[in-house]
Coordinates of C-alpha atoms in Angstrom, one line a residue:
X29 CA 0.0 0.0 0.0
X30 CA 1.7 3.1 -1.1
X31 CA -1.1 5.5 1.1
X32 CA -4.8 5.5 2.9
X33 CA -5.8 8.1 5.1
X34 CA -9.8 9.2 6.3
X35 CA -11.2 12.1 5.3
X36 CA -13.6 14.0 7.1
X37 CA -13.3 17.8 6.9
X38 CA -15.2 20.4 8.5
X39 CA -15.7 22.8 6.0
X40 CA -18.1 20.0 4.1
X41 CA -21.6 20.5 3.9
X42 CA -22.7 17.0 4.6
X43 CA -20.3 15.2 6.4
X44 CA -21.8 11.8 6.5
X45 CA -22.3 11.4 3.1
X46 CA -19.2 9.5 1.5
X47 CA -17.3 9.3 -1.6
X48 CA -19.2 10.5 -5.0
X49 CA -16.2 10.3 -7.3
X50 CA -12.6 10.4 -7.7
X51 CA -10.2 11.6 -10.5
X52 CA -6.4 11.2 -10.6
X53 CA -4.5 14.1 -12.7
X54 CA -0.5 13.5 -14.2
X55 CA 1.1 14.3 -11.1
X56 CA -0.9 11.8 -9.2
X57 CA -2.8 14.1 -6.8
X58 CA -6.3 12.9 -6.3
X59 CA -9.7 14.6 -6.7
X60 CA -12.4 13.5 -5.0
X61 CA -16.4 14.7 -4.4
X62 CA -17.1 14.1 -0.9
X63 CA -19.6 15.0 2.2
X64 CA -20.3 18.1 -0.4
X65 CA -17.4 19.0 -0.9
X66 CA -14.4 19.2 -3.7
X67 CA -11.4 18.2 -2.4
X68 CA -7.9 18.1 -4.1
X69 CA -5.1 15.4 -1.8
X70 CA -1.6 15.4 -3.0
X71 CA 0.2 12.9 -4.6
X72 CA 1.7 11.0 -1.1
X73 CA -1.8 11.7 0.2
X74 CA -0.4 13.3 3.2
X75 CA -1.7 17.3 2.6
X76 CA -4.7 18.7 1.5
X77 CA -3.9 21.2 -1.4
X78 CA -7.3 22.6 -1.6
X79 CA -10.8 21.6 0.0
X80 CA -13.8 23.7 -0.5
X81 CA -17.8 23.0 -0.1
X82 CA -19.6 23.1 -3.1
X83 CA -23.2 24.2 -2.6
X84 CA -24.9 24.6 0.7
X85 CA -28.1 26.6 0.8
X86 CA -27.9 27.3 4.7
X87 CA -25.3 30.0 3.9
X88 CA -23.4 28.6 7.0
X89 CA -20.4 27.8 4.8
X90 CA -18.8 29.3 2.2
X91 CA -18.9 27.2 -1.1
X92 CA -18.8 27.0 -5.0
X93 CA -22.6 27.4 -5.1
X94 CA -22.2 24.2 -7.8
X95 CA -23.8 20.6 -7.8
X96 CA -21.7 17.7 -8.5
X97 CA -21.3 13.8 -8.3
X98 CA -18.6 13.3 -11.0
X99 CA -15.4 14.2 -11.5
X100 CA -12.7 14.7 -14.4
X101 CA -9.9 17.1 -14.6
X102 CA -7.6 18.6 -17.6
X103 CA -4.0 18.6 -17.9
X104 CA -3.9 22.6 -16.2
X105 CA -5.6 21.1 -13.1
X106 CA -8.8 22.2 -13.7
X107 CA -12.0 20.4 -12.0
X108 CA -14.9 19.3 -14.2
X109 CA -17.9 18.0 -12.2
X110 CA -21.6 16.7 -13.5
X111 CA -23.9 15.9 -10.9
X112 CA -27.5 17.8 -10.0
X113 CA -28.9 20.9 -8.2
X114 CA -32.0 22.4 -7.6
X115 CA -33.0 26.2 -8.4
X116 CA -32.1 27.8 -5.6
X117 CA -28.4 28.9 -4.1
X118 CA -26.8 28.1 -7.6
X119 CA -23.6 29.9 -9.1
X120 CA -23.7 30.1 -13.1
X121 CA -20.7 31.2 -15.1
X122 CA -21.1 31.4 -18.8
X123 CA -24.2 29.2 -18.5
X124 CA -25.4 27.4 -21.9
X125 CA -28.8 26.7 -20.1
X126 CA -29.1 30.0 -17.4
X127 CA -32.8 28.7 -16.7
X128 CA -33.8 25.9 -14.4
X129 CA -35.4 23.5 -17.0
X130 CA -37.7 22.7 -14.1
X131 CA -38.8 19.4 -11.8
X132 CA -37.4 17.8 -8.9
X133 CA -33.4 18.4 -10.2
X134 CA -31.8 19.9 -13.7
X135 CA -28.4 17.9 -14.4
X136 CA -25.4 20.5 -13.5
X137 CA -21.9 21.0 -14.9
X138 CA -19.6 22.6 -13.6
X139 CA -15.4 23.6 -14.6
X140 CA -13.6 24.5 -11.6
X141 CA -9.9 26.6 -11.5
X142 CA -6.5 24.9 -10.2
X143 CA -7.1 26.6 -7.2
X144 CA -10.3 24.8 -6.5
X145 CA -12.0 28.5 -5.3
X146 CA -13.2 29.5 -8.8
X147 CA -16.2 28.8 -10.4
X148 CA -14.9 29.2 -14.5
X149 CA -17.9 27.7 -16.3
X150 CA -21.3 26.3 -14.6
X151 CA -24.8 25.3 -16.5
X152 CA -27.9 23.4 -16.1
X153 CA -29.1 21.0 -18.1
X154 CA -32.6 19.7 -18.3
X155 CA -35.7 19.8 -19.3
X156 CA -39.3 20.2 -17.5
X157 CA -38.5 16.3 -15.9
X158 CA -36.2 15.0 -13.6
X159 CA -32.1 15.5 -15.1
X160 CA -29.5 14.2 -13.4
X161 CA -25.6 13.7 -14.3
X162 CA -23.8 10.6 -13.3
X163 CA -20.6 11.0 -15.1
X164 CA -18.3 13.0 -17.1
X165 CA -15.1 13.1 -19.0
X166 CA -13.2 15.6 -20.8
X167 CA -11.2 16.1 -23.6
X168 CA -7.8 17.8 -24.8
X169 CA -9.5 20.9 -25.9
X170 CA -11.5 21.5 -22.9
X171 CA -14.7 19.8 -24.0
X172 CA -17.2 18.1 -21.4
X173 CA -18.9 14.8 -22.1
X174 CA -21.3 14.2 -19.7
X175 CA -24.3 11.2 -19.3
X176 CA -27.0 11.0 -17.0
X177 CA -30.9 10.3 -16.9
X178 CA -33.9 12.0 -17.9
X179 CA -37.5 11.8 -17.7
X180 CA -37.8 15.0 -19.5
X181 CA -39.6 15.3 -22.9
X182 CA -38.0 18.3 -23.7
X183 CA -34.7 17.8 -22.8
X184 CA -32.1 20.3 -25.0
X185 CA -30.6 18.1 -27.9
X186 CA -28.8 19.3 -30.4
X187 CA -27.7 17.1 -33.5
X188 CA -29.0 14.2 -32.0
X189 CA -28.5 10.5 -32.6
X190 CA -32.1 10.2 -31.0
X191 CA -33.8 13.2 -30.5
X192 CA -37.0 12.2 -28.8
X193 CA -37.6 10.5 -25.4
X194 CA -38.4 7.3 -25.7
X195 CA -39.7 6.1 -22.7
X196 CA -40.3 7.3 -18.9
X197 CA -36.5 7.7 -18.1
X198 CA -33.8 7.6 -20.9
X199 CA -30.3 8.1 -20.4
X200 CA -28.8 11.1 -22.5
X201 CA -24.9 11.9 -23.7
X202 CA -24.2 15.5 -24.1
X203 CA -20.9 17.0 -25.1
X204 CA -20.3 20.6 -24.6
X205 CA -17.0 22.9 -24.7
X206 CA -16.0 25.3 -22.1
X207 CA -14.5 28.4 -21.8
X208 CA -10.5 28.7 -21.2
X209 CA -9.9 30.7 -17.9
X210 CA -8.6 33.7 -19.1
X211 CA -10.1 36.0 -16.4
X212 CA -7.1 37.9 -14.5
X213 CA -8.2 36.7 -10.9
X214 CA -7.3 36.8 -7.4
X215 CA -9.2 33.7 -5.8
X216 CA -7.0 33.4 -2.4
X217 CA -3.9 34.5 0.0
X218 CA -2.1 33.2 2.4
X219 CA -1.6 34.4 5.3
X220 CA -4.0 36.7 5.7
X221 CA -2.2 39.0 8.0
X222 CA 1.6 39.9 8.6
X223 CA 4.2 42.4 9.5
X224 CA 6.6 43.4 7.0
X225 CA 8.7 41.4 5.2
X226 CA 5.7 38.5 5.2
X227 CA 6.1 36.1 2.5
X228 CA 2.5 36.5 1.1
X229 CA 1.0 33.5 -1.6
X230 CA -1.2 35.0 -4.0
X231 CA -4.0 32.4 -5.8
X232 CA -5.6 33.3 -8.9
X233 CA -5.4 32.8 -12.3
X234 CA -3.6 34.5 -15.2
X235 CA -0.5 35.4 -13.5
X236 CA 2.1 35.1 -16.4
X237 CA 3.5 38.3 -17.2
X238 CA 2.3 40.1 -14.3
X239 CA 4.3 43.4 -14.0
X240 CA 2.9 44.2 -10.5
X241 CA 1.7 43.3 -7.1
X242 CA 0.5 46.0 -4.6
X243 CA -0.4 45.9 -1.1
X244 CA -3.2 48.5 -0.6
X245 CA -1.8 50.4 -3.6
X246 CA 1.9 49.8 -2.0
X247 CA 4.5 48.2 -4.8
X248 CA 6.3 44.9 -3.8
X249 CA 8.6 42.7 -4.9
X250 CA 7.2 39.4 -5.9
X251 CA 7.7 36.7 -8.1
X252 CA 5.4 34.8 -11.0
X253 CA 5.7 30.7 -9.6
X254 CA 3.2 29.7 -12.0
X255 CA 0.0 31.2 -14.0
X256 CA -2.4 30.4 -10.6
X257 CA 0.5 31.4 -7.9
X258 CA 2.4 34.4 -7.0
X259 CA 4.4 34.8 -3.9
X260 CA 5.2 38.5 -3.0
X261 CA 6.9 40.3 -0.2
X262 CA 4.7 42.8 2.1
X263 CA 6.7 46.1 1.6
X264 CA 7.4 48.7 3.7
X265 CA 4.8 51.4 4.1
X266 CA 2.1 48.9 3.0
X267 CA -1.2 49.5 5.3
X268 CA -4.4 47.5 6.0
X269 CA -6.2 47.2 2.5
X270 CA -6.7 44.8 -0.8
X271 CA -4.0 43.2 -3.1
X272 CA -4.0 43.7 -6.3
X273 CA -2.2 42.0 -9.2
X274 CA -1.6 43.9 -12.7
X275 CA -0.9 42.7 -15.7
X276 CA -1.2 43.6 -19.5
X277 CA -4.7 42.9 -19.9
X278 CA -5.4 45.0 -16.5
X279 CA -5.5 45.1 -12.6
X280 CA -7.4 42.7 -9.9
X281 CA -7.7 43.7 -6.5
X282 CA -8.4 41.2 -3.9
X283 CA -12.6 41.1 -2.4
X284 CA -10.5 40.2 1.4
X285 CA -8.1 42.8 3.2
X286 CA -4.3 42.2 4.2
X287 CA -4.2 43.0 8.1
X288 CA -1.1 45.0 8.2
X289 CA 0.6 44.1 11.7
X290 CA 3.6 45.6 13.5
X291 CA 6.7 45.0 14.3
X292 CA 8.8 46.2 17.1
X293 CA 12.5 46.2 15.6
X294 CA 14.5 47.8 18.8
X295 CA 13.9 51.1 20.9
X296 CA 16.5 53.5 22.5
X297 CA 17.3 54.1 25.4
X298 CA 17.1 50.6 26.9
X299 CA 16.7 51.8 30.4
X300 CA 15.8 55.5 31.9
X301 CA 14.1 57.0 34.9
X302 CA 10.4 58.4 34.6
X303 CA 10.0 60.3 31.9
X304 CA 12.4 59.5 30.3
X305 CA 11.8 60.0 26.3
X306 CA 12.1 56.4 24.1
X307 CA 11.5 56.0 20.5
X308 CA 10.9 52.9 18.8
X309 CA 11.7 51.5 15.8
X310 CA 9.8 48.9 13.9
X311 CA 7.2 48.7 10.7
X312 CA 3.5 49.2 10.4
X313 CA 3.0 51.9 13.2
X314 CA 0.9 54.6 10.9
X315 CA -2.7 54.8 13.0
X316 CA -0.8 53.1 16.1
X317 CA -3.9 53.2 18.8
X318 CA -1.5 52.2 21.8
X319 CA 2.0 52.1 23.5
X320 CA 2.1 50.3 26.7
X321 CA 4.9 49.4 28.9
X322 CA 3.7 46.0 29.8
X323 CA 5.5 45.8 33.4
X324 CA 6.1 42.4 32.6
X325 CA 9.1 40.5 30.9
X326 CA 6.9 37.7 29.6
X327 CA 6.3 38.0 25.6
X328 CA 2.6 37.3 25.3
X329 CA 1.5 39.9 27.8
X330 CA 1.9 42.9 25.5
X331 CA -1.1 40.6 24.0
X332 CA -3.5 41.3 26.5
X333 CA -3.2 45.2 26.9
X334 CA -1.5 45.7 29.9
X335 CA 0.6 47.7 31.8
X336 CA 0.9 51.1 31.9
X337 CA -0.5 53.3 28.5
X338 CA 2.1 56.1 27.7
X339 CA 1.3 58.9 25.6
X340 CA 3.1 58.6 21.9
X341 CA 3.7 60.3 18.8
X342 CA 4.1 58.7 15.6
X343 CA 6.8 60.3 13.6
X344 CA 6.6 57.9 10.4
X345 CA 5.5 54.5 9.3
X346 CA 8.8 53.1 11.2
X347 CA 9.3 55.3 14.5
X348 CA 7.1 55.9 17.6
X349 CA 8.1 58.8 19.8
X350 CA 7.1 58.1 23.9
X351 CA 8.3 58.2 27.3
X352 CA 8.6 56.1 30.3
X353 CA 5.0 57.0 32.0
X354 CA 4.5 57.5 35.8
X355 CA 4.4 54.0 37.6
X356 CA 5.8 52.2 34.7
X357 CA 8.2 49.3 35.8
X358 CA 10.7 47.2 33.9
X359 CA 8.9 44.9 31.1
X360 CA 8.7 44.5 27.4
X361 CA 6.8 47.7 25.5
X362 CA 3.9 47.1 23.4
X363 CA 2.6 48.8 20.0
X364 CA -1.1 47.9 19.0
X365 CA -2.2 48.6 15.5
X366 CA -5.1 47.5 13.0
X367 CA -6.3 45.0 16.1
X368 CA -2.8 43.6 16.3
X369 CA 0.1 44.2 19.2
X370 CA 3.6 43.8 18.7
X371 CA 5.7 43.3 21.5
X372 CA 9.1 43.8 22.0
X373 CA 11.9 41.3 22.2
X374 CA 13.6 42.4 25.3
X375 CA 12.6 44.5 28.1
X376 CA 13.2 48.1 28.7
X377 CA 14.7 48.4 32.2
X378 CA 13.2 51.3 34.3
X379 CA 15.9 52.7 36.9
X380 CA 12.9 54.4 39.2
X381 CA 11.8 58.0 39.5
X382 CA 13.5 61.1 38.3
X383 CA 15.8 62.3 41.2
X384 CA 14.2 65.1 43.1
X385 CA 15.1 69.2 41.8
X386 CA 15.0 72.2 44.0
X387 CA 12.9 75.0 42.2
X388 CA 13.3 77.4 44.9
X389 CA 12.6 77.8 48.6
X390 CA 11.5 80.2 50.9
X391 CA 12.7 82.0 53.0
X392 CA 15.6 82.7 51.7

């Protein structure tokens, strides 16, 4: 046995309900429709590469809006799935048949991007019966052939070997093409939050000859891995906002937000009495909300806000002006921004109050 491993994930629809259909592409990484869900395993079957629900009309998770039993994929990784789906909570994409045909089901097909979190090209397909999918294939051009049952009389044929139902359920073979993915599109990033310097991963499709990645409208450096992946560097100066990806045909900018979180670098002085003015140095301060001096030299307690709050100035995207506050102690300091605290790596030492000055006396 080269691998076996359960699968039970909980971003599936319907848990319970087992494996639909599998499809193996060159590399030897698995697709499989399962508990509602599409679900990509790599080739030593020891990683998910992707897993995402496919339709779910609760609106509890989020999902393809797409219907599907069978499985085939092309040699660029795209997922081709035939199954069934009702006329509610549906995603169509280039539809050939927009319009639920009508009945209990309509047959469904749906092409799916390498990322497994695009809908390219989605249809019904049916009549006024009953139309369901049970498998399909697909070809070196990107055509679907897909078979299934109907017990509708005026199912869509076109050039048909037999183009009237012949009896209360007939099985029908349909062969459609679908469209390339040539949409410039940001479907995913990973992580979704980071200071400076993060290596981000950028999923999409189109990506060749991209001339530019921007964090909230900041320029990074980045680099094309393949058409559906770029992996880019947050920059300096970048703040909370969308990604967006540019290329010949365009720009794309990301639906989700890149958290922006700071980083405490160093600070100078290391130690000083009360009052005693400190600036740090880091990235990602612009619209700092708090410096603390956490009183504390444990690492995680920056995270809860405590200490004592000192009043700051931000002089630039990478310096905080401040100054030891009144009954501050020796501890880490703290910078919170966009929901986020940094914390720094060693602890500011305070040597007690200021010493005590003479401003006059009386009587002389």
């Amino acid at each position: 046995m080269i691998y076996s491993t359960f699968l039970n994930l909980a971003n599936c629809a319907w848990p319970s309900l087992g494996l639909q259909s599998l499809a193996i592409d060159s590399s030897g990484n698995a697709y499989v429709v399962s508990q509602g869900c599409l679900t990509k395993l790599n080739s030593t079957g020891s990683a998910l590469v992707y897993s995402t629900a496919m339709y779910d009309c609760s609106g509890t998770l989020p999902n393809l809006g797409i219907g599907g039993s069978a499985i085939a994929v092309d040699s660029e990784g795209n997922a081709y799935l035939a199954g069934a789906a009702s006329s509610t909570c549906v995603n169509l994409v280039g539809a050939i048949q927009p319009n639920y045909g009508g009945g209990n089901l309509d047959a469904f097909v749906a092409k799916v991007d390498p990322t497994g979190t695009a809908v390219v090209f989605s249809t019904y397909l049916g009549g006024s019966g009953d139309d369901v999918a049970n498998g399909i294939a697909v070809d070196s051009s990107g055509n679907a052939y897909v078979v299934g049952s109907t017990t509708s009389t005026d199912f869509p044929t076109v050039n048909a070997f037999q183009a009237v139902n012949a009896g209360k359920t007939d099985t029908f073979v349909a062969k459609m093409s679908t469209p390339a993915d040539t949409a410039l599109r940001i479907s995913s990033f990973t992580p979704t939050s980071g200071p400076v310097g993060t290596s981000v991963t950028i999923n999409g499709a189109q990506y060749t000859g991209a001339t530019e990645v921007a964090f909230n409208g900041t320029p990074a450096t980045f680099t094309v891995v393949s058409d559906t992946k770029i992996t880019a560097t947050v920059p300096s100066g970048a703040t909370v906002g969308p990604i967006s990806v540019t290329n010949s045909s365009g720009t794309v900018t990301s639906s989700q937000a890149f958290m922006e979180v700071p980083l405490i670098a160093s600070f100078s002085p290391a130690s000083g009495i009360l009052g005693t003015a400190v600036t740090i140095t880091g990235t990602s301060f612009t619209g700092a909300t708090a410096v603390v001096f956490s009183d504390t030299p444990y690492a995680n307690y920056c995270q809860y806000v405590q200490g004592t709050p000192s009043a700051f100035t931000v002089l630039s995207d990478s310096q905080i002006s401040t100054s030891v506050p009144s009954g501050a102690t020796s501890g880490r300091l703290c910078v919170t921004n966009n929901g986020f605290t940094a914390t720094s790596s060693s602890s500011f030492t305070v040597n007690g109050a200021a010493p005590p000055t003479i401003s006059s006396f009386s009587p002389t």
